[in-house]
Coordinates of C-alpha atoms in Angstrom, one line a residue:
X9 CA 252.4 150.5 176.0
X10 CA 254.7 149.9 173.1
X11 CA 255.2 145.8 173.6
X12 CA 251.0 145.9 174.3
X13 CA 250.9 148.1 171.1
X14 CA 253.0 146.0 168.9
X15 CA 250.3 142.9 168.7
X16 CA 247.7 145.0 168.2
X17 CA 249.2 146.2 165.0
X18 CA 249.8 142.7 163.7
X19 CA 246.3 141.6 164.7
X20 CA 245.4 144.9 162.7
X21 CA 247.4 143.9 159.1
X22 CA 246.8 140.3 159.8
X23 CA 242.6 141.0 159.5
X24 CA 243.8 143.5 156.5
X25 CA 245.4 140.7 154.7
X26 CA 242.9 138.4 155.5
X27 CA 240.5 140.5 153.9
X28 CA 242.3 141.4 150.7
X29 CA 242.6 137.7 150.4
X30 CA 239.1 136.6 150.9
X31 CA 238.3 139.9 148.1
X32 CA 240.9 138.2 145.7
X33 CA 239.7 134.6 145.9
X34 CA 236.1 136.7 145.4
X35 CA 236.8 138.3 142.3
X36 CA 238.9 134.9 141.3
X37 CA 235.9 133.4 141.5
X38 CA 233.4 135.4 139.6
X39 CA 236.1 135.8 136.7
X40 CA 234.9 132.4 135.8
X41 CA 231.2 133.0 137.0
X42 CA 228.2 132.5 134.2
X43 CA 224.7 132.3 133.9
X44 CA 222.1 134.6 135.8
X45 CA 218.9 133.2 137.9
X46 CA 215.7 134.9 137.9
X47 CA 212.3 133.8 140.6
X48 CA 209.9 132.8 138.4
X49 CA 207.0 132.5 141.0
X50 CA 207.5 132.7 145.1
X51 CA 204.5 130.2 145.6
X52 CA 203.9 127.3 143.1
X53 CA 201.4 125.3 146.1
X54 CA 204.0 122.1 146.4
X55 CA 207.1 121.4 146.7
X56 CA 208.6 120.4 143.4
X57 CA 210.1 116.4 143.9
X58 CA 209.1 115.4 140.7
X59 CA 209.4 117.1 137.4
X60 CA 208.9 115.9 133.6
X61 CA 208.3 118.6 130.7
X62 CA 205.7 117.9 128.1
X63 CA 205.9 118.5 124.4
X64 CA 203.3 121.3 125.1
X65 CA 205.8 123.0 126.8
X66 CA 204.3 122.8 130.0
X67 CA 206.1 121.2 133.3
X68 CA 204.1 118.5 135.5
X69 CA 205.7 118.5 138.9
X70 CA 204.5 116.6 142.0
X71 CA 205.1 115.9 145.7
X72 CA 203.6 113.2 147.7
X73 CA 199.6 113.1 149.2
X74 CA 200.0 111.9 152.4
X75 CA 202.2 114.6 154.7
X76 CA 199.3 117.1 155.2
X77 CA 197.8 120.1 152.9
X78 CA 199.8 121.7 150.2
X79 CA 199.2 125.8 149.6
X80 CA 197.3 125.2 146.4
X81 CA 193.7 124.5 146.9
X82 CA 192.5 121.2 144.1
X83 CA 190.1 122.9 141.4
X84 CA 186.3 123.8 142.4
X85 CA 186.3 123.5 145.6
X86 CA 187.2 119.7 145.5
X87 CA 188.6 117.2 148.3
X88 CA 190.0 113.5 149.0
X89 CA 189.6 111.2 151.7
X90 CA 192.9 110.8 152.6
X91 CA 192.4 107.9 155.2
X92 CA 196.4 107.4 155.4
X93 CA 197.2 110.6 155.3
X94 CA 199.2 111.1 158.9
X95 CA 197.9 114.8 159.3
X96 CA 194.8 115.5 157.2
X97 CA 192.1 112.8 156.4
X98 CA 190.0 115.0 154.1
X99 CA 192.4 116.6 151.6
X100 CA 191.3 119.5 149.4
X101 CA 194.7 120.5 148.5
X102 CA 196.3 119.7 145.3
X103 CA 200.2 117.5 145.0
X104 CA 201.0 118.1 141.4
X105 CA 200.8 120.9 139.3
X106 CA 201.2 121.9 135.9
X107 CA 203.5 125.1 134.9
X108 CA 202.7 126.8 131.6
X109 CA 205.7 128.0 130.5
X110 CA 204.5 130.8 128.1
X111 CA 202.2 132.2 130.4
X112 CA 204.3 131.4 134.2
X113 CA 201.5 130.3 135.9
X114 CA 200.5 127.1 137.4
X115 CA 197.0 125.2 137.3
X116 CA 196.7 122.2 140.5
X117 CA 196.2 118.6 139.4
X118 CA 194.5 115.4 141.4
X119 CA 196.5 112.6 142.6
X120 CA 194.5 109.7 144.1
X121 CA 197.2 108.1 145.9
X122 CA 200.8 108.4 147.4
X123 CA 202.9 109.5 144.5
X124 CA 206.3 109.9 147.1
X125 CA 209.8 109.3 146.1
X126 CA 208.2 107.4 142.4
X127 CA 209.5 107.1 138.9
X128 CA 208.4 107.9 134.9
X129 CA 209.0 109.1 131.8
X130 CA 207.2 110.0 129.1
X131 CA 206.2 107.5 126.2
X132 CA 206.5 107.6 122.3
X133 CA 203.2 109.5 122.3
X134 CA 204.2 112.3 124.7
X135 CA 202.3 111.0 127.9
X136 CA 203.7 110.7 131.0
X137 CA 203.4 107.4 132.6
X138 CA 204.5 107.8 136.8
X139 CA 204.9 104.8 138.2
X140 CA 205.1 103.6 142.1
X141 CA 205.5 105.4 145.3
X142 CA 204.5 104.9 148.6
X143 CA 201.9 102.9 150.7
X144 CA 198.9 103.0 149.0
X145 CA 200.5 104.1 145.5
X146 CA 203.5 102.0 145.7
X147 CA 202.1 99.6 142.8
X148 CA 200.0 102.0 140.6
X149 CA 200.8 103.5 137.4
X150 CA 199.3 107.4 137.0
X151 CA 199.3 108.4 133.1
X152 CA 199.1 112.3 132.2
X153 CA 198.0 113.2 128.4
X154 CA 199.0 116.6 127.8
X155 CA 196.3 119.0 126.4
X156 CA 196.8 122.7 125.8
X157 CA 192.6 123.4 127.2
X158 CA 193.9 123.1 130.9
X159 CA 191.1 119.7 130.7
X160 CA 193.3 117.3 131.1
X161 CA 194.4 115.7 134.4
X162 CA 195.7 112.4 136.2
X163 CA 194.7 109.0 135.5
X164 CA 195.4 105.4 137.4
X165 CA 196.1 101.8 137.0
X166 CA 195.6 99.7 140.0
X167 CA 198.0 96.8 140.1
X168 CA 199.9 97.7 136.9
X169 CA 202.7 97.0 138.5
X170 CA 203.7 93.3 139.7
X171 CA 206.0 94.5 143.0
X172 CA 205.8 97.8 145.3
X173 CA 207.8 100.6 143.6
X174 CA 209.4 102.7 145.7
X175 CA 212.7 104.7 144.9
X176 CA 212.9 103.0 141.4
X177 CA 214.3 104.0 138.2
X178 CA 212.4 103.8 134.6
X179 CA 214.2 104.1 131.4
X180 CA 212.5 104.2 128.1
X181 CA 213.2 101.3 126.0
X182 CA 214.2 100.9 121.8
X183 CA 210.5 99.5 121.5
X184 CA 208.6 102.4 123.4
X185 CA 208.2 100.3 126.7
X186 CA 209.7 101.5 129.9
X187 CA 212.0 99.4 132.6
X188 CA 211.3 99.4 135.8
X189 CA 214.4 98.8 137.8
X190 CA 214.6 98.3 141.8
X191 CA 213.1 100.3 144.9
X192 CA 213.6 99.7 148.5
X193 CA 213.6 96.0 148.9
X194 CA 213.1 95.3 145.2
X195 CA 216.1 93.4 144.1
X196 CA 214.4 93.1 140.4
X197 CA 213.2 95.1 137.3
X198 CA 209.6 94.9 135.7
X199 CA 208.2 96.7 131.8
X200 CA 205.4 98.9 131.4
X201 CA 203.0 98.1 130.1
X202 CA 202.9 94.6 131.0
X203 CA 204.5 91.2 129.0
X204 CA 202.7 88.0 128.9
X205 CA 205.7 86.5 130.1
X206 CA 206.4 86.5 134.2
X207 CA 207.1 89.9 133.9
X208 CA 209.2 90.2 137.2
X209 CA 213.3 89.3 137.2
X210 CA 215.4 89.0 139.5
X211 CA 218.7 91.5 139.8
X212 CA 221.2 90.1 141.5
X213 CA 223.4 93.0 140.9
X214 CA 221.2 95.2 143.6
X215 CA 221.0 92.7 146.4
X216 CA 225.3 93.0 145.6
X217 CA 225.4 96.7 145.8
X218 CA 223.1 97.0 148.8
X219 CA 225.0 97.9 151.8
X220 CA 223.1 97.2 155.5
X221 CA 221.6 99.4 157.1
X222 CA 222.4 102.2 154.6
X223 CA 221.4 100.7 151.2
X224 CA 223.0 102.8 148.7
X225 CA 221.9 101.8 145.6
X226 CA 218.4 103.4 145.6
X227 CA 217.4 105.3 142.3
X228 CA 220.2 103.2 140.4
X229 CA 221.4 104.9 136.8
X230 CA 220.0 103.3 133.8
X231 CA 221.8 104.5 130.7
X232 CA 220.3 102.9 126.9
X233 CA 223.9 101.2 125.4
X234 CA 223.9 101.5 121.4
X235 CA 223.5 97.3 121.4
X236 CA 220.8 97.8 123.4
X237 CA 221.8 97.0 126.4
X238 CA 221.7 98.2 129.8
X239 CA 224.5 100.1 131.5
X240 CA 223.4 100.3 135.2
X241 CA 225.1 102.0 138.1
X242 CA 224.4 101.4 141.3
X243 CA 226.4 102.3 144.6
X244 CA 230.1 102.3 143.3
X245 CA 230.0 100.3 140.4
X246 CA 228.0 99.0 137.5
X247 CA 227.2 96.3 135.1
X248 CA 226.1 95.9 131.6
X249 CA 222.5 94.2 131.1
X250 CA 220.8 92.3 128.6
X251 CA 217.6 92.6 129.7
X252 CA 215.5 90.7 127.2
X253 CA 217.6 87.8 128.8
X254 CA 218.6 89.0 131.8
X255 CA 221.7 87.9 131.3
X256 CA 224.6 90.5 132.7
X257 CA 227.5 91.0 129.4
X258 CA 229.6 93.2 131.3
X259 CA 230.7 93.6 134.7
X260 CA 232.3 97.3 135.2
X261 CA 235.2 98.3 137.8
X262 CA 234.5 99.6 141.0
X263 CA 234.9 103.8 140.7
X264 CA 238.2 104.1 142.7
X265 CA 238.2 104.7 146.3
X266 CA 234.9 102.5 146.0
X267 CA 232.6 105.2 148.4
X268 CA 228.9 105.1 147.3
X269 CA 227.4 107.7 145.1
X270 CA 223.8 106.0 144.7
X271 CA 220.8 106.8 147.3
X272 CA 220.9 108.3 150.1
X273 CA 224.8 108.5 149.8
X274 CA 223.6 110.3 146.3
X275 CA 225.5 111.7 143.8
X276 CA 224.4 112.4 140.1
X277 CA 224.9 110.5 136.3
X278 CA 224.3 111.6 133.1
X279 CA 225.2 109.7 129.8
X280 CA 227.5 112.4 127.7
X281 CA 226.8 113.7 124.4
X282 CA 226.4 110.8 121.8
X283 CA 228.5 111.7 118.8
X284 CA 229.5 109.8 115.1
X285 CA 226.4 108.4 115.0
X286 CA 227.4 106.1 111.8
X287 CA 230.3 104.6 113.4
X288 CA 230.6 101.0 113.2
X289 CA 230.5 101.0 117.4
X290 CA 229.0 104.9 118.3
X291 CA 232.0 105.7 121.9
X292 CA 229.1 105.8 124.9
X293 CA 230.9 107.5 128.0
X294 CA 229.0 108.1 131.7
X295 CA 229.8 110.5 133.9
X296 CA 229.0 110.4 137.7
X297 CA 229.8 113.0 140.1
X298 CA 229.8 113.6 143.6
X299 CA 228.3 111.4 146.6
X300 CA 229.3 110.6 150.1
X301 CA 231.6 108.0 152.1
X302 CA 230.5 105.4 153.0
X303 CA 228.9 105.5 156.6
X304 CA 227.8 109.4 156.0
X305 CA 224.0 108.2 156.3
X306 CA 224.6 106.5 159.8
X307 CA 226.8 109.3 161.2
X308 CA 224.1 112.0 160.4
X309 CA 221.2 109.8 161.3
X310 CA 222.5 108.5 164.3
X311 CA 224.9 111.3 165.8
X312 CA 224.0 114.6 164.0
X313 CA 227.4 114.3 162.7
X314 CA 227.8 115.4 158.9
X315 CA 230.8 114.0 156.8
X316 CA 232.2 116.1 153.8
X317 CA 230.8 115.3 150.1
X318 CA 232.6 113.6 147.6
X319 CA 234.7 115.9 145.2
X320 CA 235.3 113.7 142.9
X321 CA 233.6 112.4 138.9
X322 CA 234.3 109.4 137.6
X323 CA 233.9 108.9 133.8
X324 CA 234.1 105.4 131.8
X325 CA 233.9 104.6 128.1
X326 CA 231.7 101.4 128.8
X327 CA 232.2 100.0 125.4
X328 CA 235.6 100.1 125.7
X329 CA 237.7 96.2 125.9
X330 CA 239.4 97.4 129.2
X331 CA 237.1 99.9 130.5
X332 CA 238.0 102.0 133.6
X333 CA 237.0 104.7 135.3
X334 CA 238.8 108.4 135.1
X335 CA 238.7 110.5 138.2
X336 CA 238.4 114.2 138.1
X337 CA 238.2 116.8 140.9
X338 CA 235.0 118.9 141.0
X339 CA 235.3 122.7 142.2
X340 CA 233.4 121.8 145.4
X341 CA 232.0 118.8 147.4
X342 CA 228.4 117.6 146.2
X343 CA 225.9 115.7 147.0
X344 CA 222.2 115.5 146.1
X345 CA 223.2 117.6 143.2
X346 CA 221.1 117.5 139.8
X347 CA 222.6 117.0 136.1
X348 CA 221.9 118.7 133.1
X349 CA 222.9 118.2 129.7
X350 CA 222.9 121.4 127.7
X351 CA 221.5 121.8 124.1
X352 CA 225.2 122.3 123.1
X353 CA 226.6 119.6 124.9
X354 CA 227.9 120.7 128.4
X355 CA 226.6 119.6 131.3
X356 CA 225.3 121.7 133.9
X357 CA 225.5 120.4 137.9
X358 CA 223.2 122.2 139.8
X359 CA 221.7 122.2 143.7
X360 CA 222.3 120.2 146.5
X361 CA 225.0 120.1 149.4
X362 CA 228.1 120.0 150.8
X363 CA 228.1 117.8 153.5
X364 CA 225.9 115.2 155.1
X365 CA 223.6 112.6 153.4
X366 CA 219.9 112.4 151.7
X367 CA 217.0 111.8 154.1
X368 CA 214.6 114.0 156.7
X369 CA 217.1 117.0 158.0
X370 CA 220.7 115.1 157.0
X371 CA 222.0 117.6 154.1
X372 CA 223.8 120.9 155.4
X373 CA 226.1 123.3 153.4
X374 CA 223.8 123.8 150.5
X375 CA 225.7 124.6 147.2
X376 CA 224.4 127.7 145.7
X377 CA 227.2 127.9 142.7
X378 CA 226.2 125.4 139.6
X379 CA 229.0 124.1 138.2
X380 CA 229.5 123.8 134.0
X381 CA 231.2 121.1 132.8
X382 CA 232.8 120.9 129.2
X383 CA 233.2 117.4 128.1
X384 CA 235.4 117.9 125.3
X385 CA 238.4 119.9 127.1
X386 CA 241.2 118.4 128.8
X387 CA 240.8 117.1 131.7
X388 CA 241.8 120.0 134.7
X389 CA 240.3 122.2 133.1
X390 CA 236.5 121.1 132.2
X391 CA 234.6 122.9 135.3
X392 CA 233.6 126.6 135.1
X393 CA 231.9 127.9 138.3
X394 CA 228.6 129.8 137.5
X395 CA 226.5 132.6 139.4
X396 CA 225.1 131.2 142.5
X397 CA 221.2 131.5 143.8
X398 CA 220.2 132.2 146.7
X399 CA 218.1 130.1 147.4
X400 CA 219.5 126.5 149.1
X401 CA 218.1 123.5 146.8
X402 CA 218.8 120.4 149.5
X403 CA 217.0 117.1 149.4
X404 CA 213.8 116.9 146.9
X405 CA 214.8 119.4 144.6
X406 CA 214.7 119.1 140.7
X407 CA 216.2 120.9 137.7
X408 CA 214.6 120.6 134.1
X409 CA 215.7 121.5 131.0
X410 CA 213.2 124.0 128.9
X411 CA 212.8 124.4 125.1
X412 CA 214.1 127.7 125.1
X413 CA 217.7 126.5 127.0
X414 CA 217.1 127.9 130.7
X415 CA 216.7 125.2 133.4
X416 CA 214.0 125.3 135.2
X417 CA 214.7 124.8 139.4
X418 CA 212.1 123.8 141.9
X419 CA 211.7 122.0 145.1
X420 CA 213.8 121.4 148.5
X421 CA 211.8 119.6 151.3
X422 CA 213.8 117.9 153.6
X423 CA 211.6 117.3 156.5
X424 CA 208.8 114.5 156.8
X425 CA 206.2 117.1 156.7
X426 CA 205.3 120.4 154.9
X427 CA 206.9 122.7 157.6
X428 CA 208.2 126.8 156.7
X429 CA 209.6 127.5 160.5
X430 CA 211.6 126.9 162.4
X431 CA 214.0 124.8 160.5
X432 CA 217.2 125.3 158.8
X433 CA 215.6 124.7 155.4
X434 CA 212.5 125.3 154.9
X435 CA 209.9 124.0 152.7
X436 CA 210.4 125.4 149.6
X437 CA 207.6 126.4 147.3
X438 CA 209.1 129.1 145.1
X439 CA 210.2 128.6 141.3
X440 CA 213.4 129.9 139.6
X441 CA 215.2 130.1 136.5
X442 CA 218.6 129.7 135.5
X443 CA 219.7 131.3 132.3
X444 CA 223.2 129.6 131.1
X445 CA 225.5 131.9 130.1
X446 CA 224.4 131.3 126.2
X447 CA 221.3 133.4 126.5
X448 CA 223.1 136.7 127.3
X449 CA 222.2 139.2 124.9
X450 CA 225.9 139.7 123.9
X451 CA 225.1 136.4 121.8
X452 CA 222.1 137.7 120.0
X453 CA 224.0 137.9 116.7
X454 CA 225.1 134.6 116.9
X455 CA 222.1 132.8 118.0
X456 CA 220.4 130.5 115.4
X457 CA 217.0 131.0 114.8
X458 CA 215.1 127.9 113.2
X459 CA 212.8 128.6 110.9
X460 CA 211.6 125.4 109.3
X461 CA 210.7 123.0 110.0
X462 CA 207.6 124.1 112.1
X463 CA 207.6 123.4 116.3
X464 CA 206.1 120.1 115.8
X465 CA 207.0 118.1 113.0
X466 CA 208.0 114.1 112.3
X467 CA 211.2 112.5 111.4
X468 CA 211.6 108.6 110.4
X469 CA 214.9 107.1 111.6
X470 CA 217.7 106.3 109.4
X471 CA 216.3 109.8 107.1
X472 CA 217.5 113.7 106.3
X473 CA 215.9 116.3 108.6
X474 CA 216.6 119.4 106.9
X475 CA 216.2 122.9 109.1
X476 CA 216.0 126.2 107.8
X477 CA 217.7 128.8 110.7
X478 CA 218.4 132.3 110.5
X479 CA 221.6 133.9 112.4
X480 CA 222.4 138.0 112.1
X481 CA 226.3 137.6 113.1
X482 CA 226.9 135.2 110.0
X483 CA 227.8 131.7 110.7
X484 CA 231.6 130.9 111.0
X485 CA 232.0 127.2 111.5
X486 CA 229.6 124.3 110.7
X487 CA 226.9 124.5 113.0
X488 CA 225.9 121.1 114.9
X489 CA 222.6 119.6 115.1
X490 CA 221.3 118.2 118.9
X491 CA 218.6 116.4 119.8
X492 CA 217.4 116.0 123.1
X493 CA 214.9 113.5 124.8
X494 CA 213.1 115.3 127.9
X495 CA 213.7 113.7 131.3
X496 CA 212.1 112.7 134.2
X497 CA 213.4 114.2 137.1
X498 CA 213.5 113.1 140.6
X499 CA 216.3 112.7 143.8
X500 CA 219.3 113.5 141.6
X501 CA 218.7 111.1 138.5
X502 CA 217.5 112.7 135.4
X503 CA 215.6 109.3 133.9
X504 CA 215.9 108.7 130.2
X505 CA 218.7 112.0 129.0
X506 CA 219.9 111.5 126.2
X507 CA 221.7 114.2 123.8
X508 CA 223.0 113.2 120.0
X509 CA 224.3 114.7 117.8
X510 CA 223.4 114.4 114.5
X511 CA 225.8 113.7 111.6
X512 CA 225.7 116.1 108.8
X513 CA 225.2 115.5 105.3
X514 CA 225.6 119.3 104.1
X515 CA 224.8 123.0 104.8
X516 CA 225.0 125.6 102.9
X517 CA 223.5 129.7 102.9
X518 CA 220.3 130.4 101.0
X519 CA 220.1 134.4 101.7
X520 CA 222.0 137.0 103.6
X521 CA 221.8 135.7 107.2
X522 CA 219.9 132.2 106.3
X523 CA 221.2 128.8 106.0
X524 CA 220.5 125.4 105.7
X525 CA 221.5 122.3 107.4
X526 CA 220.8 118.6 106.6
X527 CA 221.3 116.3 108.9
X528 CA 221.0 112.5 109.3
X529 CA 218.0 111.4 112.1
X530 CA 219.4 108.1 113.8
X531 CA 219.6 104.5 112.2
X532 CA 218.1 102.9 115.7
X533 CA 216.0 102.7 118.1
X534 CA 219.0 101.6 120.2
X535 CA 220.9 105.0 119.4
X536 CA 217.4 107.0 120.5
X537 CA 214.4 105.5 121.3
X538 CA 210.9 106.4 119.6
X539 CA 209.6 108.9 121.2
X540 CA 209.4 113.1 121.4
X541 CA 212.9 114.9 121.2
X542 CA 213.9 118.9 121.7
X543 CA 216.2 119.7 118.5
X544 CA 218.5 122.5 118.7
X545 CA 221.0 124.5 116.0
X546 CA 223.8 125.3 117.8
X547 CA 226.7 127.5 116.5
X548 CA 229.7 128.6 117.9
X549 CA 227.9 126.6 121.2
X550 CA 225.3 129.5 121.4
X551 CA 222.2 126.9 121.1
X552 CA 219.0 127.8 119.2
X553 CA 215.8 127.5 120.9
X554 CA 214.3 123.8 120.3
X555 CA 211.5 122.9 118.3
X556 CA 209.9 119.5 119.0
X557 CA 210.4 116.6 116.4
X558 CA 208.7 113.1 116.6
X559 CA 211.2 110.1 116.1
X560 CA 209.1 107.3 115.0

């Protein structure tokens, strides 16, 4: 009894120990844990693939038209012929919505044809131009005017586009035009609107970085250099472009290791806070982060097998003489994660998985935990873990960043159809919120407040933009000035963020708790393109909420 006694006790202190482990690696965790989520809605009508805010401060988000009907009925009791659609030929659903912010309610839109896995971005006016998709979609153009009388709705332009779009990229350009750069097949980049020239150049670059069978290189990064070139990423390296020539300047390294991090093998870019704005040459750095090894695709496609994440960043200067790329370890594997840059300069990754590839039911181990990043720390120590959700955000999800500093999370729909059974991830349809740890009320008396100039005003580049903010605690440091061009969202790649920061001329206090800031607006369209930008007062990196300012 004593010798069958004797394991018993170890098996006993063994699971203790085990369990005062998992506990401390629990509470290890949440000591650096942030941020708080909140639903927002449990049934917007679609599944949120595509996401753009407008400068009303309302969010146009979008599926696709042809899988079948939505949960949101279209507006009076209308319908389509959907003659391609594989499940419903007369569709009197609605595809895209619109969220009003203020009020948190959503009003169904009309899509005429197949908006699935497309680009945008919105143009110098505030529109949102979409552009591409699928089948009979693939070479339209869809425009959205924002109005604030719920009137307003989707427009389209047959044949704006010369070649079927169809997991591009856009990026808005220094003269107000957008790029349209690849797709599946498309080994070229077109404008919008249309040149008199041939309008249609071949990339050699993508036909490089396209591997077989598994491409790779889908939904390439397009990042605005200060000389007004392009930095584009695709797969496991990049190149600079001169696309007014289309003549490559610059051929980057391969990121070390050399595993993809493009579509479906997709990881996440953003271009990192754009600081000293008068330099001579203004630093640009790109961050990447996360992916899969190559051959990931194939293993889960072919035999239900699901390969690890990359855990890795990789970070280049890309107007550096020698440029390289820096690797840094992430807290956890990711892939089909989004990136955010914050109004005070951190970057937020959000959703996705752990393991597997993009694509119809090939993601598993959904990441729950965003992940902040701090640019400016040393490296080793530049990821805090936030607060997770519970809610799994897998393939065709999207994050958006709001005027007042949450992030808006929708989407998750990784199956060929609607379909809320029987599968391991579900269609999702409901709407959160994440709050960044900045809008805890602990930081009330530190949060700026702007009071002038008014939500919508216009700046000229190369001028003084002078703002008026309000802050309780006292202001103990020079506050910082960023402005933020809104994004369009879709499969990872936030198209067109951009954050600067603006260079200061003086500040100074006017009354008890005000102050004044004046800060230089850009010298280029190169730096920031014309267009609609969130600008935020940010002290002590508590931001303020935004107020819209024209750059023309």
């Amino acid at each position: 009894m004593a010798s069958q006694a004797k394991p018993q006790i170890l098996s006993y202190i063994n699971r203790l120990l085990y369990f005062f482990l998992i506990l401390f690696l629990s509470i290890h965790v949440a000591s650096g844990a942030g941020g708080t989520w909140k639903l927002l809605l449990n049934n917007v009508g679609i599944s949120a693939m595509h996401s753009q805010l407008l400068i009303n401060d309302r969010v146009i988000m979008y599926d696709r038209s042809n899988f079948g009907p939505s949960k949101i009925s279209l507006p009076n009791g209308t319908c389509r012929d959907s003659p391609n659609d594989s499940v419903s030929k007369r569709d009197c659903t609605a595809h895209s919505i619109e969220y009003d912010v203020a009020l948190n309610r959503v009003r169904p839109l009309t899509v005429q044809s197949n908006t699935w896995c497309s680009s945008g971005g919105v143009t110098p006016d505030g529109t949102l131009l979409q552009t591409g998709g699928d089948k009979d979609g693939e070479r339209k153009a869809r425009l959205f005017y924002p109005c604030d009388d719920n009137s307003c709705d989707w427009s389209e332009i047959d044949n704006a586009l010369n070649v079927k779009r169809w997991y591009a990229s856009n990026h808005v350009l220094p003269d107000g035009r957008q790029i349209v750069v690849g797709g599946r097949d498309e080994f070229n980049f077109e404008f919008f609107p249309k040149t008199n020239a041939p309008n249609t150049y071949s990339l050699r670059f993508l036909s490089e970085t396209n591997d077989l069978d598994q491409e790779n290189n889908l939904y390439p990064n397009v990042f605005l250099n200060t000389d007004g070139n392009l930095f584009i990423f695709a797969n496991n390296r990049a190149i600079l472009l001169d696309y007014s020539k289309n003549t490559v300047v610059k051929t980057y390294p391969k990121i070390p290791g050399g595993e993809p991090r493009s579509y479906p093998s997709t990881g996440s870019a953003v271009l990192l806070p754009i600081k000293n704005l008068e330099a001579e040459v203004v630093e640009l750095e790109v961050l990447v982060c996360g992916g899969a090894p190559k051959g990931s695709y194939l293993f889960a496609l072919n035999e239900n097998t699901f390969v690890k994440a990359l855990d890795t960043c990789a970070r280049i200067k890309i107007n550096d003489a020698n440029p390289k790329w820096v690797l840094e370890k992430m807290p956890r594997p990711r892939i089909m994660g989004d990136m955010i840059v914050l109004p005070n300069g951190q970057v937020l990754l959000i959703n996705g998985g752990s393991s597997g590839s993009a694509g119809w039911e090939l993601g598993r181990e959904p990441v729950l935990n965003p992940d902040l990043y701090h640019p400016d720390k040393p490296i080793g120590s530049r990821f805090q873990v936030q607060n997770p959700s519970t809610i799994p955000r897998m393939y065709h999800s999207t994050a958006t960043l709001l005027r007042d500093g949450r992030i808006l999370v929708g989407g998750s729909n990784p199956h060929e159809f609607y379909n809320f059974t029987g599968v391991l991830f579900p269609t999702e349809l409901r709407l959160e919120a994440f709050s960044p740890s900045y809008l805890e009320s602990q930081y009330r008396n530190i949060r700026p407040r702007i009071m002038s100039p008014s939500l919508h005003s216009t700046v000229n580049y190369g001028g003084i933009l002078r703002l008026r903010f309000r802050v309780l605690g006292g202001v103990k440091s020079p506050v910082k000035v960023t402005m933020v061009f809104p994004s369009f969202t879709t499969h990872s790649y936030s198209m067109s963020q951009r954050l600067l920061v603006l260079d200061h001329v003086t500040s100074l206090r006017i009354g008890q708790w005000s102050y004044e800031v004046r800060v230089k607006t850009p010298r280029s369209t190169n730096l920031a393109p014309p267009g609609y930008y969130m600008v935020f007062v940010v002290n002590q990196d508590i931001p303020s909420e935004g107020i819209w300012v024209r750059l023309q």
